[in-house]
PDB file of C-alpha atoms in Angstrom:
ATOM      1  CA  UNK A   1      67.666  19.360  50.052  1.00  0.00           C
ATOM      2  CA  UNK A   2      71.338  20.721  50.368  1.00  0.00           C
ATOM      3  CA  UNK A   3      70.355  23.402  52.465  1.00  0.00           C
ATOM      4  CA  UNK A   4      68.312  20.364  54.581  1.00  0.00           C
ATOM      5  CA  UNK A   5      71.455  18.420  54.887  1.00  0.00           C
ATOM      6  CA  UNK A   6      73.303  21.072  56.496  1.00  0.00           C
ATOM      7  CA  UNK A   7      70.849  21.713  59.102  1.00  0.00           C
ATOM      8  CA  UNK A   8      68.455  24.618  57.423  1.00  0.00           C
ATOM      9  CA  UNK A   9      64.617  23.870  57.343  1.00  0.00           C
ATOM     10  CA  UNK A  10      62.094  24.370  54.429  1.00  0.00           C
ATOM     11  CA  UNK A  11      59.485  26.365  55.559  1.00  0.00           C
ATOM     12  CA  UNK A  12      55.930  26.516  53.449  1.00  0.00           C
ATOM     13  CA  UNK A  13      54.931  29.904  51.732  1.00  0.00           C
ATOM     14  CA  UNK A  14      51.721  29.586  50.350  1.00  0.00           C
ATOM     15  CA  UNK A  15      51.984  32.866  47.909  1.00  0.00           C
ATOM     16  CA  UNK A  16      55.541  30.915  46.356  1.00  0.00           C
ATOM     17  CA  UNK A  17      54.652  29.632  42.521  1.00  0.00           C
ATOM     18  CA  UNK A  18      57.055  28.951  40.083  1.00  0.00           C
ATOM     19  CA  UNK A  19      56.248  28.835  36.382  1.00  0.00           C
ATOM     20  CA  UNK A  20      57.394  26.714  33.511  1.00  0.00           C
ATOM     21  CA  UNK A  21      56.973  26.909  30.173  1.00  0.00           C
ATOM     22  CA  UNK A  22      55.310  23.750  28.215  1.00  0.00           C
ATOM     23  CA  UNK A  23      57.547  21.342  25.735  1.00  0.00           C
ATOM     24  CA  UNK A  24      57.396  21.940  22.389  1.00  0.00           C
ATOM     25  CA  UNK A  25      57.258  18.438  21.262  1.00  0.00           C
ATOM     26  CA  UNK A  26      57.572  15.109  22.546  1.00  0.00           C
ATOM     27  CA  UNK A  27      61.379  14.966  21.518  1.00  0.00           C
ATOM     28  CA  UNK A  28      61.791  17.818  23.665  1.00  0.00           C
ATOM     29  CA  UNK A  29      59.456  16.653  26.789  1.00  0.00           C
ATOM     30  CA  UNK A  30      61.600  13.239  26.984  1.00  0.00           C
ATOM     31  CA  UNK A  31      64.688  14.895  26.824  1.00  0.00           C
ATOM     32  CA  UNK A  32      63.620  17.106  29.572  1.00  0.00           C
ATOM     33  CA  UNK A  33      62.049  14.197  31.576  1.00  0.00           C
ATOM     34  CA  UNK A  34      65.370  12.056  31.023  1.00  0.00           C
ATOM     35  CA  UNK A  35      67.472  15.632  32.546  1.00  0.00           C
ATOM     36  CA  UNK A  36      65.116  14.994  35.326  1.00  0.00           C
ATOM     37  CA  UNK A  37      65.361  11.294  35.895  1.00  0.00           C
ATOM     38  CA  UNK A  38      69.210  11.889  35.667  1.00  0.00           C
ATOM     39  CA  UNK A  39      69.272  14.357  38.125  1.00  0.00           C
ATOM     40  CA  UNK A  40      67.018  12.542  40.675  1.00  0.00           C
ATOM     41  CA  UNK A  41      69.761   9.692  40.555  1.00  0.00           C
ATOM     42  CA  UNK A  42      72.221  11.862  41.260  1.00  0.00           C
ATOM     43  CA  UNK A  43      70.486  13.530  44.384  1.00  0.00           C
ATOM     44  CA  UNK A  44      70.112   9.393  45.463  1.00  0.00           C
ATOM     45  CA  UNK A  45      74.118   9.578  45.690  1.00  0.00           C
ATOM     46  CA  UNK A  46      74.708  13.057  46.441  1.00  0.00           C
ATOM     47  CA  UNK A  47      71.951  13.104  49.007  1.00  0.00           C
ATOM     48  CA  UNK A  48      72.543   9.880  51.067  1.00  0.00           C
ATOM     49  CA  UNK A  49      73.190  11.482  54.025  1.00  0.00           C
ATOM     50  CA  UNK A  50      69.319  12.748  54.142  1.00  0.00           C
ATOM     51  CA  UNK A  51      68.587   8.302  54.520  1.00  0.00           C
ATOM     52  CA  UNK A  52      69.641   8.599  58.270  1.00  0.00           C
ATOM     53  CA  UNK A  53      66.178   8.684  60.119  1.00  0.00           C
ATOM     54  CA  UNK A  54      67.474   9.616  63.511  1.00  0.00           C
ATOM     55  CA  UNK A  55      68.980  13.039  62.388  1.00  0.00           C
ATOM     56  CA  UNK A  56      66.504  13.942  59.577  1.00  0.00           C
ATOM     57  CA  UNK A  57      63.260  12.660  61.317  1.00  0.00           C
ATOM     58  CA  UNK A  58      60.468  12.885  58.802  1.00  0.00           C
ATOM     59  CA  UNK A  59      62.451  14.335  55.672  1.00  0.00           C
ATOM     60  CA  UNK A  60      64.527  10.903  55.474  1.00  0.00           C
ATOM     61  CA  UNK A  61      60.843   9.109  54.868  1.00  0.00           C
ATOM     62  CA  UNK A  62      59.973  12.396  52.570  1.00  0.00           C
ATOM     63  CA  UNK A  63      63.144  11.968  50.410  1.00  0.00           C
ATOM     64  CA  UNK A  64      63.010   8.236  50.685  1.00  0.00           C
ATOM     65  CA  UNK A  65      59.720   8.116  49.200  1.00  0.00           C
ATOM     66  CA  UNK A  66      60.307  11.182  46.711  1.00  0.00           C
ATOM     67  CA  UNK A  67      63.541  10.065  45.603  1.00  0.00           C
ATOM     68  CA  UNK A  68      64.793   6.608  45.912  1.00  0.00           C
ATOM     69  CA  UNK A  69      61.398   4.855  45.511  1.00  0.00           C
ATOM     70  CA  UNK A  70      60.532   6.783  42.298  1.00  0.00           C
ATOM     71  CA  UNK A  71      63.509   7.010  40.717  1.00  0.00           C
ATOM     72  CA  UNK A  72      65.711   3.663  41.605  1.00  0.00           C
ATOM     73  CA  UNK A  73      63.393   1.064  42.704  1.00  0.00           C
ATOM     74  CA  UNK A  74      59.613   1.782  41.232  1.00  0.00           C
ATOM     75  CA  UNK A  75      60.312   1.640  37.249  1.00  0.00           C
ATOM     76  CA  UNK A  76      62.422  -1.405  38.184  1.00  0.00           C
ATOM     77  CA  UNK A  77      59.529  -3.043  39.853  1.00  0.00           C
ATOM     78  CA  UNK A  78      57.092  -2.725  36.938  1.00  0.00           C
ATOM     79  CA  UNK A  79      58.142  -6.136  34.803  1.00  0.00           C
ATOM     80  CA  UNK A  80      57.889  -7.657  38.595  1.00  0.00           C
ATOM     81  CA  UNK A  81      54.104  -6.483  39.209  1.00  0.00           C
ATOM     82  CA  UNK A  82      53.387  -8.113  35.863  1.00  0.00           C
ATOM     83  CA  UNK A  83      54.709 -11.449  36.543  1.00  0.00           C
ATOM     84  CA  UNK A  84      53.651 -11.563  40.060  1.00  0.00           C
ATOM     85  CA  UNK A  85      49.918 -10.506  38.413  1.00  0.00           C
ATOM     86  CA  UNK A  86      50.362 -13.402  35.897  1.00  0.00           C
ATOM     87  CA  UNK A  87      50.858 -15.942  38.821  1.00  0.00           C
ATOM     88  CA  UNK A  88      48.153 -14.417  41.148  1.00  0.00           C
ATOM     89  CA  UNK A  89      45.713 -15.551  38.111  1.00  0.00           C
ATOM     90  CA  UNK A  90      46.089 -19.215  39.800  1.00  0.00           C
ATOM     91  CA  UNK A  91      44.692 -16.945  43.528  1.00  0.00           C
ATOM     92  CA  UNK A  92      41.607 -15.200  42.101  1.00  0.00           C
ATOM     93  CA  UNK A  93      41.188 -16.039  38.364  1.00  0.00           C
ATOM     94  CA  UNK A  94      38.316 -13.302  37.502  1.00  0.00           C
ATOM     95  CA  UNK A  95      39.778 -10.872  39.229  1.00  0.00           C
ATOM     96  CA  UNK A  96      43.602 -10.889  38.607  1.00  0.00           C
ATOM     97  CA  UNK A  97      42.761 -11.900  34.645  1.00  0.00           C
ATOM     98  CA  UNK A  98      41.329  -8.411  34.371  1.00  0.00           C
ATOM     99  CA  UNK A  99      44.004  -6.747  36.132  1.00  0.00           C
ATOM    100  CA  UNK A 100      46.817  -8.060  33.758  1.00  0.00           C
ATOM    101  CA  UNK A 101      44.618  -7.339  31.305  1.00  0.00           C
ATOM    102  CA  UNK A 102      44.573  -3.818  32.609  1.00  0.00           C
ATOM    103  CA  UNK A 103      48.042  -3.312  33.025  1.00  0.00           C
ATOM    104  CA  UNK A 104      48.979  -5.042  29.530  1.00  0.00           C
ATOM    105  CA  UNK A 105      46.878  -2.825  27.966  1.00  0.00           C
ATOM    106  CA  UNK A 106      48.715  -0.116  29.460  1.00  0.00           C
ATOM    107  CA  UNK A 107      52.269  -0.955  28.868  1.00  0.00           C
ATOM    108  CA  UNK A 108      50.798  -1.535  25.113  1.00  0.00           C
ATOM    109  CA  UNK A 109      50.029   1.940  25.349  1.00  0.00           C
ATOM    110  CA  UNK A 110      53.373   3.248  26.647  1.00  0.00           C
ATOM    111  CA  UNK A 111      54.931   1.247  24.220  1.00  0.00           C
ATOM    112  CA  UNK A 112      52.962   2.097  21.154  1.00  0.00           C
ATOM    113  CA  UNK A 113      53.034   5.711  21.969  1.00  0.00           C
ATOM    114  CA  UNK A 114      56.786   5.895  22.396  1.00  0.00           C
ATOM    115  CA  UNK A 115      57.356   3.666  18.824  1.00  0.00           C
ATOM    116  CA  UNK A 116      55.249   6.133  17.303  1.00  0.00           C
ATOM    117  CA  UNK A 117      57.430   8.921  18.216  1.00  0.00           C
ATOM    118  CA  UNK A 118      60.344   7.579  16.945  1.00  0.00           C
ATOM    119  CA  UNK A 119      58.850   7.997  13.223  1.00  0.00           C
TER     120      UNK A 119
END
C-alpha cells in the first residue's frame, strides 16, 4: 500500500500464491493474529494518506473497508449490535429474540473457547 501511496499501481497476476505454514497451537495462532491486528493499526496511521478519495479513487474505499472498518471500528461495534439487538426485541419480538439468542450463543462460544485456552 506504500508503493500505492507513492503513485505505483497493483496489478493482478493470477499465477502469484504465497504459502504459509499453519500454527502450531492456539498460543501461537493468537500471538500471530495479535502481530497482525497490531500491524493493521499501524497501516491506519501510517497509511492515512490512502483516506483521500479524490487522489486514490477506489483504493481509499478498498483500504477503508480493509483496514479501518476491520481493525478500528468493527470489534468496537460488537457490544453495540448486542444492545441495539436487545432493544429491537420491543420492534419484532420473535424475530430479534432469536437473533440475540444467536449472537449470545456465539460470544459464549468465543468466550468459552478462549477461557479454555488459558488452562
Amino acid at each position: 500500500m506504500k508503493l500505492v501511496e507513492e503513485g505505483y499501481r497493483i496489478v493482478y497476476e493470477p499465477d502469484a500464491y504465497a504459502e504459509e505454514e499453519p500454527s502450531l497451537n492456539m498460543e501461537s495462532e493468537f500471538k500471530r493474529r495479535a502481530r497482525i491486528a497490531a500491524g493493521g493499526f499501524q497501516a491506519i496511521v501510517w497509511l492515512k494518506k490512502l483516506l483521500n478519495p479524490f487522489k486514490f479513487g477506489v483504493v481509499t474505499f478498498e483500504y477503508f473497508s480493509h483496514r479501518v472498518l476491520r481493525w478500528a471500528i468493527v470489534p468496537f461495534l460488537l457490544p453495540v449490535v448486542l444492545l441495539f439487538n436487545a432493544v429491537l426485541i420491543y420492534k419484532n419480538p420473535l424475530f430479534y429474540t432469536y437473533i440475540l439468542i444467536i449472537q449470545i450463543l456465539f460470544y459464549t462460544c468465543s468466550l468459552t473457547g478462549y477461557l479454555l485456552e488459558q488452562k
